[in-house]
Amino acid sequence: MRKKTLSRIIKAEINLAFHNKYFMISLTVMSAFAVFGAFYMVYAREAGLNLWREYRFDENGNPLQSLFIPATTLFCKWLGGDAGQFTTVAFYFLAFLVCTVPFSWSLLSEKISGYEKQIVIRTGRGNYYFSKYVASFCSGAVVVAAPLMLNFVLSACFVPAFQPQSYSELYYGIPSTYLWADLFLTMPLLYVFLYIALAGIMAGLWATVGVSLSFILRNKVAVMICPYLMLLFLHLFWNSFAGAIFNIYVQMSPIYFIIPRELTFSNNGFIICGWIITILFLDFAVLKRKGFDADVL
Amino acid sequence: MFFNFVQFDLKNGLLKHWKNYCLFACIFIAFFSIHYLTICAANADLARQGEMQVSFSVADLITEVLCGMKKFEYSDNAVFIFPGVWIFFFLLIMYFTLHYPVQNLDGIGKIMLMLSHSRKIWWLSKCVWCGCSVGTYFLLFYGLAFAFTAVFGGEATLIVSEYVPNMLDAGKYIKAPPWDITVGIILIPLIAYSVSLLQMFLTLYIRPIFSYIIICVVLLSSSYFMSPFLIGNYAMLFRINIFIEDGLIPIYGVFLSVLVIVICFIGGYKRMQKMDIITEE
């Protein structure tokens, strides 16, 4: 009976999370970056190839040995692979802001309207709060992972998926210390899917931080923006100062470590696991103190 | 009437939020402290090598936060590292100026509007409030930079030290010293005000969160593309001709920001005239 209630309320909350205009707009914005990213990349790549075609023979008529062709493979030209493209930069910069937009505000909205009291009485606090977290996680994850997948599929329609070659490593920007780097040369498709999943999971988890903040703050906009500003402060603190001061050259910022190529520092599996555990712990601590131990009436 | 509105907004939208300014002060001091610690560490190295030590000035502290980044040039292997400190500095004040007007219109602002019979005054008062908020933010920043320099024995000058462009990676084509940032410290608050007003204007049409996202994209694209039409470029000291040879001309930044302010002011006024304040959420 209890399990049935939980699954019913989760289903209802997920339905709400995926059928509101905040979700639709967020998904459209991120998908727009993904689609423009694919077309801009195809255009730029074609221009580069045309230039290469003109000069592919030397003065003796021998073909030029070029590193350029393997460097234009799908796996380093899709949105996550080319970290110099504006769409890539904008997508990953906004990912942790946009992930809170679809549904993180919902709990606060229901607290303000009084709906929370009604539903807590009927379904129990545990079921209600847990379903909010699950729905926020799912909507945040989808808003980031689905456009990434869309971009990869779109890019695959135009760019051949050459197997990455070790002699072109310079163009890939993935050092051997980077997480799952060995997969990039052997199973690049798996590497891409793992990073799309990582981006989705981190974005989803960050969306749950917004839900936790709903127990503390009383402003919908603050619930959506504050987690992002906190993350941005941490990001700049680590990338601009702390990394260099402490001589620790590992990427601590989720804004960069979800990107499938190295930016400033190499990422690390333990750091990523540490982040996941920290967010889950924070969510649980806030839920316990402000959700379960507080008087809802 | 107008002054009553302004007084009300300043009291409720600015003075009541003094805690936010305390938080900003802590963040600014953290930025300055990091610069100071970096100089101390460099001086310790220089002393060990028997070389002359370096000092810091107010201009160095301000430049560290407002420098932005050098021009980015896309190539096949290039990666774009966004200017974290600069963008965070601006997003912080944009967040602070985001929700008061909407909050006011959702609450007591409606009653004030009906009693005053003037929507123009309401909008004008919000424009003044926005200017005061941005002004206070920058005054706090500059004031703390001066105070920090006085306390830790730096030079109270607006001339940037010679090691700074190298330390902050200003690029290859920098002008010969001295670099006086007086123009920059006047121009940047004006740019911040125009961007903030643009955000406030957008909130009359769309939800505040989407207006904030648009401003994020404007700031990010300004750091990515060096263009005289992207207003954020004028808010970066490394993009205007104080530091670099082919930098943007500050006076164009003034024209652009005045244009944005005028458009937002008139556009906001027109929108307010037609806006349904009773049913609009």
Coordinates of C-alpha atoms in Angstrom, one line a residue:
Chain A
M1 CA 0.0 0.0 0.0
R2 CA 2.8 2.4 1.1
K3 CA 4.9 1.4 -2.0
K4 CA 1.8 1.9 -4.2
T5 CA 1.3 5.4 -2.8
L6 CA 5.0 6.3 -3.3
S7 CA 5.0 5.1 -6.9
R8 CA 1.7 6.9 -7.6
I9 CA 3.0 10.2 -6.2
I10 CA 6.3 9.9 -8.0
K11 CA 4.5 9.3 -11.2
A12 CA 2.3 12.3 -10.6
E13 CA 5.2 14.6 -9.7
I14 CA 7.3 13.5 -12.8
N15 CA 4.2 14.2 -14.9
L16 CA 4.1 17.7 -13.4
A17 CA 7.8 18.2 -13.9
F18 CA 7.7 17.2 -17.5
H19 CA 4.5 19.1 -18.4
N20 CA 5.1 22.6 -17.3
K21 CA 6.2 25.6 -19.3
Y22 CA 9.4 26.1 -17.4
F23 CA 10.5 22.7 -18.4
M24 CA 9.5 23.3 -22.0
I25 CA 11.3 26.6 -22.3
S26 CA 14.5 25.2 -20.6
L27 CA 14.5 22.3 -22.9
T28 CA 14.0 24.5 -25.9
V29 CA 16.8 26.9 -24.9
M30 CA 19.3 24.1 -24.4
S31 CA 18.1 22.2 -27.6
A32 CA 18.6 25.5 -29.5
F33 CA 22.2 25.6 -28.4
A34 CA 22.6 21.9 -29.4
V35 CA 21.1 22.4 -32.8
F36 CA 23.0 25.6 -33.6
G37 CA 26.1 23.9 -32.3
A38 CA 25.7 21.0 -34.8
F39 CA 25.1 23.3 -37.8
Y40 CA 27.8 25.7 -37.0
M41 CA 30.2 22.9 -36.5
V42 CA 29.3 21.3 -39.9
Y43 CA 29.8 24.6 -41.6
A44 CA 33.2 25.3 -40.0
R45 CA 34.3 21.8 -40.6
E46 CA 33.4 21.9 -44.3
A47 CA 35.3 25.1 -44.7
G48 CA 38.4 23.6 -43.1
L49 CA 38.1 20.5 -45.4
N50 CA 37.8 22.6 -48.5
L51 CA 41.0 24.4 -47.6
W52 CA 42.7 21.0 -47.0
R53 CA 41.4 19.6 -50.4
E54 CA 43.1 22.5 -52.2
Y55 CA 46.5 21.8 -50.7
R56 CA 46.4 18.0 -50.3
F57 CA 49.4 17.5 -52.7
D58 CA 52.8 18.9 -52.4
E59 CA 54.8 20.4 -55.3
N60 CA 55.9 16.9 -56.4
G61 CA 52.3 15.6 -56.5
N62 CA 52.7 13.5 -53.4
P63 CA 49.7 13.4 -51.0
L64 CA 50.3 15.5 -47.8
Q65 CA 50.3 13.7 -44.5
S66 CA 47.8 15.5 -42.4
L67 CA 46.6 15.1 -38.9
F68 CA 43.5 17.1 -39.8
I69 CA 41.2 14.3 -40.9
P70 CA 41.3 12.1 -37.8
A71 CA 40.9 15.4 -35.8
T72 CA 37.6 16.1 -37.5
T73 CA 36.0 12.9 -36.3
L74 CA 32.5 13.0 -34.8
F75 CA 33.9 12.2 -31.4
C76 CA 35.8 15.5 -31.1
K77 CA 33.5 17.6 -33.2
W78 CA 30.2 17.2 -31.5
L79 CA 29.1 19.7 -28.9
G80 CA 31.1 18.1 -26.0
G81 CA 34.2 17.5 -28.0
D82 CA 35.0 21.0 -29.3
A83 CA 35.5 23.2 -26.2
G84 CA 36.3 26.3 -28.3
Q85 CA 32.9 26.6 -30.0
F86 CA 30.6 29.3 -28.6
T87 CA 27.6 26.9 -28.4
T88 CA 29.7 24.4 -26.3
V89 CA 30.8 27.2 -24.0
A90 CA 27.3 28.6 -23.6
F91 CA 25.8 25.1 -23.1
Y92 CA 28.0 24.0 -20.4
F93 CA 28.1 27.4 -18.7
L94 CA 24.3 27.5 -18.5
A95 CA 23.8 23.8 -17.7
F96 CA 23.9 24.2 -14.0
L97 CA 21.6 27.2 -14.1
V98 CA 19.0 25.9 -16.4
C99 CA 18.8 22.5 -14.6
T100 CA 17.1 24.1 -11.6
V101 CA 14.5 25.9 -13.8
P102 CA 12.1 23.1 -14.7
F103 CA 11.0 21.9 -11.3
S104 CA 13.2 22.9 -8.3
W105 CA 10.8 25.7 -7.5
S106 CA 7.8 23.4 -7.2
L107 CA 8.2 22.6 -3.5
L108 CA 8.5 26.2 -2.5
S109 CA 5.5 27.1 -4.7
E110 CA 3.4 24.5 -3.0
K111 CA 4.6 25.6 0.4
I112 CA 3.5 29.2 -0.3
S113 CA 0.1 28.1 -1.7
G114 CA -0.6 25.7 1.2
Y115 CA -0.9 22.7 -1.1
E116 CA 2.0 21.1 0.7
K117 CA 0.0 20.7 3.9
Q118 CA -2.8 19.0 2.1
I119 CA -0.6 16.5 0.3
V120 CA 1.6 15.7 3.3
I121 CA -1.5 14.8 5.3
R122 CA -2.7 12.5 2.5
T123 CA 0.5 10.8 1.4
G124 CA 3.0 11.3 4.2
R125 CA 6.0 13.6 4.3
G126 CA 8.5 10.9 3.2
N127 CA 6.6 10.1 0.0
Y128 CA 5.9 13.7 -0.9
Y129 CA 9.4 15.1 -0.4
F130 CA 11.1 12.1 -1.9
S131 CA 8.9 12.4 -5.0
K132 CA 9.8 16.1 -5.3
Y133 CA 13.5 15.2 -5.2
V134 CA 13.1 12.4 -7.8
A135 CA 11.0 14.6 -10.2
S136 CA 13.6 17.5 -9.9
F137 CA 16.4 15.2 -10.5
C138 CA 14.8 13.7 -13.6
S139 CA 13.7 17.0 -15.1
G140 CA 17.2 18.6 -14.5
A141 CA 18.9 15.6 -16.0
V142 CA 16.8 15.5 -19.1
V143 CA 17.1 19.2 -19.7
V144 CA 20.9 18.7 -20.0
A145 CA 21.3 15.2 -21.3
A146 CA 18.6 15.2 -24.0
P147 CA 20.0 18.2 -25.9
L148 CA 23.5 16.7 -25.7
M149 CA 22.2 13.5 -27.2
L150 CA 20.3 15.5 -29.8
N151 CA 23.5 17.3 -30.8
F152 CA 25.4 14.0 -31.0
V153 CA 22.8 12.4 -33.3
L154 CA 22.6 15.5 -35.4
S155 CA 26.3 15.8 -35.7
A156 CA 26.5 12.1 -36.6
C157 CA 24.2 12.8 -39.6
F158 CA 26.9 15.0 -41.1
V159 CA 30.3 14.0 -39.7
P160 CA 31.8 10.6 -40.2
A161 CA 32.7 8.7 -37.0
F162 CA 36.4 7.9 -37.7
Q163 CA 38.0 5.9 -34.9
P164 CA 40.2 8.4 -33.0
Q165 CA 43.9 7.7 -33.6
S166 CA 46.6 8.0 -31.1
Y167 CA 48.8 10.1 -33.4
S168 CA 46.2 12.8 -33.4
E169 CA 45.9 13.0 -29.6
L170 CA 47.1 16.6 -29.8
Y171 CA 43.7 17.6 -31.3
Y172 CA 41.5 15.7 -28.9
G173 CA 42.6 17.5 -25.7
I174 CA 42.1 14.3 -23.6
P175 CA 45.3 13.5 -21.6
S176 CA 45.7 9.9 -20.3
T177 CA 44.9 11.1 -16.8
Y178 CA 41.4 12.2 -17.9
L179 CA 38.5 10.1 -16.6
W180 CA 37.8 7.2 -19.0
A181 CA 40.5 8.5 -21.4
D182 CA 41.5 5.0 -22.5
L183 CA 37.9 4.4 -23.7
F184 CA 38.1 7.4 -26.1
L185 CA 40.6 5.6 -28.3
T186 CA 39.1 2.1 -28.0
M187 CA 35.4 2.6 -27.5
P188 CA 34.7 6.3 -28.3
L189 CA 30.9 5.8 -28.5
L190 CA 30.8 4.5 -25.0
Y191 CA 33.1 7.4 -23.9
V192 CA 30.6 9.9 -25.3
F193 CA 27.6 8.2 -23.8
L194 CA 29.3 8.0 -20.4
Y195 CA 30.0 11.8 -20.5
I196 CA 26.4 12.6 -21.5
A197 CA 25.2 10.4 -18.6
L198 CA 27.7 12.2 -16.3
A199 CA 26.4 15.6 -17.4
G200 CA 22.8 14.5 -16.9
I201 CA 23.5 13.0 -13.4
M202 CA 25.4 16.0 -12.2
A203 CA 22.7 18.4 -13.5
G204 CA 20.0 16.4 -12.0
L205 CA 21.7 16.3 -8.6
W206 CA 22.3 20.0 -8.8
A207 CA 18.6 20.5 -9.4
T208 CA 17.9 18.7 -6.1
V209 CA 20.0 21.4 -4.3
G210 CA 17.3 23.8 -5.4
V211 CA 14.6 21.6 -3.8
S212 CA 16.7 21.6 -0.5
L213 CA 16.9 25.4 -0.7
S214 CA 13.1 25.5 -0.8
F215 CA 13.2 24.5 2.9
I216 CA 15.3 27.6 3.7
L217 CA 14.5 30.4 1.2
R218 CA 11.1 32.0 0.5
N219 CA 11.8 33.2 -3.0
K220 CA 11.3 31.2 -6.2
V221 CA 13.9 33.0 -8.2
A222 CA 16.5 32.6 -5.4
V223 CA 15.8 28.9 -5.3
M224 CA 16.7 28.7 -9.0
I225 CA 19.7 31.1 -9.0
C226 CA 21.4 30.7 -5.7
P227 CA 22.7 27.1 -6.3
Y228 CA 24.2 28.4 -9.5
L229 CA 25.9 31.4 -7.9
M230 CA 27.3 29.1 -5.2
L231 CA 28.7 26.8 -7.8
L232 CA 30.1 29.6 -9.9
F233 CA 31.9 31.0 -6.8
L234 CA 33.4 27.6 -6.1
H235 CA 34.4 27.3 -9.8
L236 CA 36.2 30.6 -10.0
F237 CA 37.8 30.1 -6.6
W238 CA 39.2 26.8 -7.6
N239 CA 40.1 27.6 -11.2
S240 CA 41.5 31.1 -10.7
F241 CA 43.2 30.8 -7.3
A242 CA 43.0 27.7 -5.2
G243 CA 44.3 25.1 -7.7
A244 CA 47.4 27.1 -8.4
I245 CA 48.0 28.1 -4.7
F246 CA 47.7 24.6 -3.3
N247 CA 49.5 23.0 -6.3
I248 CA 46.6 20.6 -6.8
Y249 CA 46.0 20.2 -10.5
V250 CA 42.7 18.4 -10.5
Q251 CA 39.4 19.8 -11.7
M252 CA 37.1 20.3 -8.8
S253 CA 34.4 22.2 -10.6
P254 CA 31.4 20.3 -12.1
I255 CA 31.1 23.1 -14.7
Y256 CA 34.3 21.8 -16.3
F257 CA 34.6 18.2 -15.2
I258 CA 31.4 17.1 -17.1
I259 CA 32.9 18.2 -20.4
P260 CA 34.5 15.3 -22.2
R261 CA 37.8 17.1 -22.8
E262 CA 40.2 18.7 -20.5
L263 CA 39.9 22.4 -19.5
T264 CA 42.6 23.8 -17.3
F265 CA 42.9 20.7 -15.1
S266 CA 42.3 16.9 -15.5
N267 CA 39.2 15.5 -13.8
N268 CA 39.1 12.6 -11.4
G269 CA 36.6 9.8 -10.6
F270 CA 37.1 10.2 -6.8
I271 CA 36.3 13.9 -7.0
I272 CA 33.2 13.2 -9.0
C273 CA 32.0 10.6 -6.5
G274 CA 32.9 13.0 -3.7
W275 CA 30.6 15.6 -5.3
I276 CA 27.7 13.1 -5.7
I277 CA 28.0 11.9 -2.1
T278 CA 28.3 15.5 -0.8
I279 CA 25.1 16.6 -2.7
L280 CA 23.2 13.6 -1.5
F281 CA 24.3 14.1 2.1
L282 CA 23.4 17.8 2.0
D283 CA 20.0 17.0 0.5
F284 CA 19.4 14.4 3.2
A285 CA 20.6 16.7 6.0
V286 CA 18.3 19.5 4.9
L287 CA 15.4 17.2 4.4
K288 CA 15.9 15.6 7.8
R289 CA 16.2 18.9 9.7
K290 CA 13.8 21.2 7.8
G291 CA 11.5 18.6 6.4
F292 CA 11.0 15.7 8.8
D293 CA 11.8 17.4 12.1
A294 CA 9.9 20.6 11.3
D295 CA 6.2 21.0 12.0
V296 CA 4.4 21.3 8.7
L297 CA 1.3 22.7 10.3
Chain B
M1 CA 5.2 62.1 -5.3
F2 CA 8.2 60.9 -7.3
F3 CA 10.6 61.5 -4.4
N4 CA 8.2 59.6 -2.1
F5 CA 8.4 56.6 -4.5
V6 CA 12.2 56.8 -4.7
Q7 CA 12.5 57.1 -0.9
F8 CA 10.3 54.0 -0.5
D9 CA 12.3 52.0 -3.0
L10 CA 15.6 53.0 -1.5
K11 CA 14.4 52.0 1.9
N12 CA 12.8 48.7 0.9
G13 CA 15.0 47.7 -2.0
L14 CA 18.4 48.9 -0.8
L15 CA 18.7 49.7 2.9
K16 CA 16.7 46.7 4.1
H17 CA 19.1 44.5 2.1
W18 CA 22.2 45.6 4.0
K19 CA 23.0 42.0 4.8
N20 CA 23.5 41.4 1.1
Y21 CA 26.0 44.2 0.9
C22 CA 27.9 42.6 3.9
L23 CA 28.1 39.4 1.9
F24 CA 29.4 41.3 -1.2
A25 CA 32.0 43.0 1.1
C26 CA 33.2 39.6 2.3
I27 CA 33.5 38.3 -1.3
F28 CA 35.4 41.4 -2.4
I29 CA 37.8 41.1 0.5
A30 CA 38.3 37.4 -0.4
F31 CA 39.3 38.5 -3.9
F32 CA 41.7 41.2 -2.6
S33 CA 43.2 38.8 -0.1
I34 CA 44.0 36.3 -2.7
H35 CA 45.8 39.0 -4.8
Y36 CA 47.6 40.1 -1.7
L37 CA 48.7 36.6 -0.8
T38 CA 49.9 36.0 -4.4
I39 CA 52.0 39.1 -4.1
C40 CA 53.4 38.0 -0.7
A41 CA 54.3 34.6 -2.1
A42 CA 56.0 36.2 -5.2
N43 CA 57.9 38.6 -2.9
A44 CA 59.1 35.8 -0.7
D45 CA 60.5 34.1 -3.9
L46 CA 62.1 37.4 -5.1
A47 CA 63.7 38.0 -1.7
R48 CA 65.3 34.5 -1.8
Q49 CA 66.8 35.4 -5.2
G50 CA 67.9 38.8 -3.9
E51 CA 65.8 40.7 -6.4
M52 CA 63.7 43.8 -5.8
Q53 CA 60.2 43.2 -4.3
V54 CA 57.0 44.3 -5.9
S55 CA 54.2 46.3 -4.4
F56 CA 50.5 46.5 -5.2
S57 CA 48.1 49.3 -5.8
V58 CA 44.4 50.0 -5.7
A59 CA 44.3 49.7 -9.5
D60 CA 45.8 46.2 -9.3
L61 CA 43.0 45.0 -7.0
I62 CA 40.4 46.5 -9.2
T63 CA 42.0 45.2 -12.4
E64 CA 42.1 41.7 -11.0
V65 CA 38.3 41.6 -10.7
L66 CA 37.4 43.8 -13.7
C67 CA 40.0 42.8 -16.2
G68 CA 37.8 40.2 -17.9
M69 CA 39.9 38.4 -20.5
K70 CA 42.0 39.0 -23.6
K71 CA 40.4 38.6 -27.1
F72 CA 39.6 34.9 -27.8
E73 CA 40.5 33.6 -31.2
Y74 CA 38.9 30.4 -32.3
S75 CA 41.1 27.7 -33.8
D76 CA 40.7 23.9 -34.1
N77 CA 42.5 23.1 -30.9
A78 CA 41.5 26.2 -28.8
V79 CA 39.5 25.9 -25.6
F80 CA 37.6 28.8 -24.2
I81 CA 38.1 29.5 -20.5
F82 CA 35.4 32.0 -19.4
P83 CA 36.5 34.9 -17.1
G84 CA 35.1 33.5 -13.9
V85 CA 35.8 36.4 -11.5
W86 CA 34.5 39.0 -13.9
I87 CA 31.4 37.1 -14.8
F88 CA 30.6 36.2 -11.2
F89 CA 31.1 39.9 -10.2
F90 CA 28.5 41.0 -12.7
L91 CA 26.1 38.1 -12.2
L92 CA 26.0 38.9 -8.5
I93 CA 24.7 42.4 -8.9
M94 CA 22.4 41.3 -11.7
Y95 CA 20.9 38.8 -9.3
F96 CA 20.5 41.4 -6.6
T97 CA 18.7 43.8 -8.9
L98 CA 16.5 41.1 -10.4
H99 CA 13.6 40.5 -8.2
Y100 CA 12.8 43.6 -6.2
P101 CA 10.8 45.3 -9.0
V102 CA 8.8 42.2 -9.7
Q103 CA 8.3 41.5 -6.0
N104 CA 7.2 45.1 -5.5
L105 CA 4.7 44.9 -8.4
D106 CA 3.3 41.7 -7.0
G107 CA 2.8 43.3 -3.6
I108 CA 2.6 46.8 -2.3
G109 CA 3.6 48.3 -5.7
K110 CA 0.1 47.6 -7.0
I111 CA -1.5 49.7 -4.3
M112 CA 1.1 52.5 -4.7
L113 CA 0.4 52.5 -8.4
M114 CA -3.3 52.8 -8.0
L115 CA -3.0 55.5 -5.3
S116 CA -0.5 57.6 -7.3
H117 CA -2.5 57.2 -10.6
S118 CA 0.9 57.3 -12.4
R119 CA 2.7 54.3 -13.8
K120 CA 5.4 56.6 -15.2
I121 CA 6.5 57.5 -11.7
W122 CA 6.6 53.8 -10.6
W123 CA 8.9 52.9 -13.5
L124 CA 11.1 56.0 -13.2
S125 CA 11.5 55.3 -9.5
K126 CA 12.6 51.7 -10.2
C127 CA 15.1 53.0 -12.7
V128 CA 16.5 55.3 -10.0
W129 CA 16.6 52.5 -7.5
C130 CA 18.4 50.2 -10.0
G131 CA 21.0 53.0 -10.5
C132 CA 21.4 53.4 -6.8
S133 CA 21.8 49.7 -6.2
V134 CA 24.5 49.3 -8.9
G135 CA 26.2 52.5 -7.7
T136 CA 26.3 51.3 -4.1
Y137 CA 27.7 48.0 -5.3
F138 CA 30.6 49.7 -7.1
L139 CA 31.2 52.2 -4.4
L140 CA 31.5 49.4 -1.9
F141 CA 33.9 47.6 -4.3
Y142 CA 36.1 50.6 -4.9
G143 CA 35.9 51.8 -1.3
L144 CA 37.0 48.4 0.0
A145 CA 39.8 48.3 -2.6
F146 CA 41.1 51.6 -1.2
A147 CA 40.6 50.5 2.4
F148 CA 42.4 47.2 1.8
T149 CA 45.3 49.0 0.2
A150 CA 45.6 51.5 3.1
V151 CA 45.5 48.6 5.7
F152 CA 48.0 46.4 3.9
G153 CA 50.4 49.1 2.8
G154 CA 49.8 49.3 -1.0
E155 CA 49.9 52.3 -3.2
A156 CA 46.8 54.5 -3.4
T157 CA 47.0 55.1 -7.1
L158 CA 44.9 54.2 -10.2
I159 CA 48.0 53.3 -12.2
V160 CA 48.3 49.5 -12.7
S161 CA 51.6 47.9 -11.7
E162 CA 53.8 46.6 -14.5
Y163 CA 53.6 42.9 -13.5
V164 CA 49.8 42.8 -13.5
P165 CA 49.1 42.3 -17.3
N166 CA 51.5 39.4 -17.4
M167 CA 50.0 37.9 -14.2
L168 CA 46.4 38.1 -15.5
D169 CA 47.3 37.2 -19.1
A170 CA 46.3 40.4 -20.9
G171 CA 47.6 39.0 -24.2
K172 CA 50.5 39.9 -26.5
Y173 CA 49.7 43.3 -27.9
I174 CA 49.6 45.4 -24.8
K175 CA 50.4 49.1 -24.7
A176 CA 53.5 50.4 -23.0
P177 CA 52.9 51.5 -19.4
P178 CA 51.6 53.5 -17.6
W179 CA 48.1 52.1 -17.6
D180 CA 45.7 54.5 -15.9
I181 CA 42.3 52.8 -15.2
T182 CA 40.4 56.0 -14.2
V183 CA 38.3 55.9 -17.4
G184 CA 37.5 52.2 -16.8
I185 CA 36.3 52.7 -13.3
I186 CA 33.8 55.3 -14.4
L187 CA 32.7 53.4 -17.5
I188 CA 32.2 50.0 -16.0
P189 CA 29.5 51.0 -13.5
L190 CA 27.7 52.8 -16.3
I191 CA 27.8 49.6 -18.4
A192 CA 26.6 47.5 -15.3
Y193 CA 23.7 49.9 -14.9
S194 CA 22.6 49.6 -18.5
V195 CA 22.8 45.8 -18.4
S196 CA 20.9 45.8 -15.1
L197 CA 18.2 48.1 -16.6
L198 CA 18.0 45.9 -19.6
Q199 CA 17.4 42.9 -17.3
M200 CA 14.7 44.9 -15.4
F201 CA 13.1 45.9 -18.7
L202 CA 13.0 42.2 -19.8
T203 CA 11.3 41.2 -16.6
L204 CA 8.3 43.3 -17.7
Y205 CA 7.9 40.8 -20.6
I206 CA 9.3 37.5 -19.4
R207 CA 9.8 35.7 -16.1
P208 CA 12.8 37.0 -14.1
I209 CA 14.7 33.7 -14.4
F210 CA 14.6 33.8 -18.2
S211 CA 15.7 37.5 -18.1
Y212 CA 18.6 36.4 -15.9
I213 CA 19.5 33.6 -18.4
I214 CA 19.5 36.2 -21.3
I215 CA 21.9 38.4 -19.3
C216 CA 24.1 35.4 -18.6
V217 CA 24.3 34.8 -22.4
V218 CA 24.9 38.5 -23.1
L219 CA 27.9 38.5 -20.7
L220 CA 29.2 35.2 -21.9
S221 CA 29.0 36.2 -25.5
S222 CA 30.7 39.5 -24.7
S223 CA 33.7 37.6 -23.3
Y224 CA 33.7 35.2 -26.3
F225 CA 33.3 37.7 -29.2
M226 CA 35.3 40.9 -29.1
S227 CA 32.7 43.2 -30.7
P228 CA 31.9 46.9 -30.2
F229 CA 28.2 46.0 -30.3
L230 CA 28.4 43.6 -27.4
I231 CA 28.1 45.8 -24.4
G232 CA 29.9 43.5 -22.0
N233 CA 33.2 44.1 -23.8
Y234 CA 33.4 47.7 -22.5
A235 CA 33.1 46.3 -19.0
M236 CA 36.4 44.5 -19.4
L237 CA 39.6 46.5 -18.8
F238 CA 41.6 44.1 -21.0
R239 CA 39.2 44.8 -24.0
I240 CA 39.3 48.6 -23.9
N241 CA 42.2 50.7 -25.2
I242 CA 43.6 51.3 -21.7
F243 CA 45.7 48.1 -22.1
I244 CA 45.6 46.9 -25.6
E245 CA 46.6 48.6 -28.9
D246 CA 43.5 47.8 -30.9
G247 CA 41.2 47.9 -27.9
L248 CA 37.6 49.3 -27.9
I249 CA 37.2 53.0 -27.5
P250 CA 35.5 53.8 -24.1
I251 CA 33.4 56.7 -25.5
Y252 CA 31.6 54.2 -27.8
G253 CA 30.8 52.2 -24.6
V254 CA 29.3 55.3 -23.1
F255 CA 27.2 55.9 -26.3
L256 CA 26.1 52.3 -26.3
S257 CA 25.1 52.2 -22.7
V258 CA 23.2 55.5 -22.9
L259 CA 21.4 54.1 -25.9
V260 CA 20.5 50.9 -24.0
I261 CA 19.4 53.0 -21.0
V262 CA 17.2 55.3 -23.2
I263 CA 15.6 52.3 -25.0
C264 CA 14.9 50.4 -21.8
F265 CA 13.5 53.5 -20.1
I266 CA 11.2 54.4 -23.0
G267 CA 10.4 50.7 -23.7
G268 CA 9.7 50.1 -20.0
Y269 CA 7.5 53.1 -19.8
K270 CA 5.4 52.0 -22.9
R271 CA 5.1 48.5 -21.5
M272 CA 4.0 49.8 -18.1
Q273 CA 1.3 51.9 -19.7
K274 CA -0.3 48.8 -21.3
M275 CA 0.6 46.2 -18.7
D276 CA -2.3 44.4 -16.8
I277 CA -0.9 44.8 -13.3
I278 CA -3.9 43.1 -11.7
T279 CA -3.9 39.7 -13.4
E280 CA -0.2 39.5 -14.4
E281 CA 1.7 37.1 -12.2

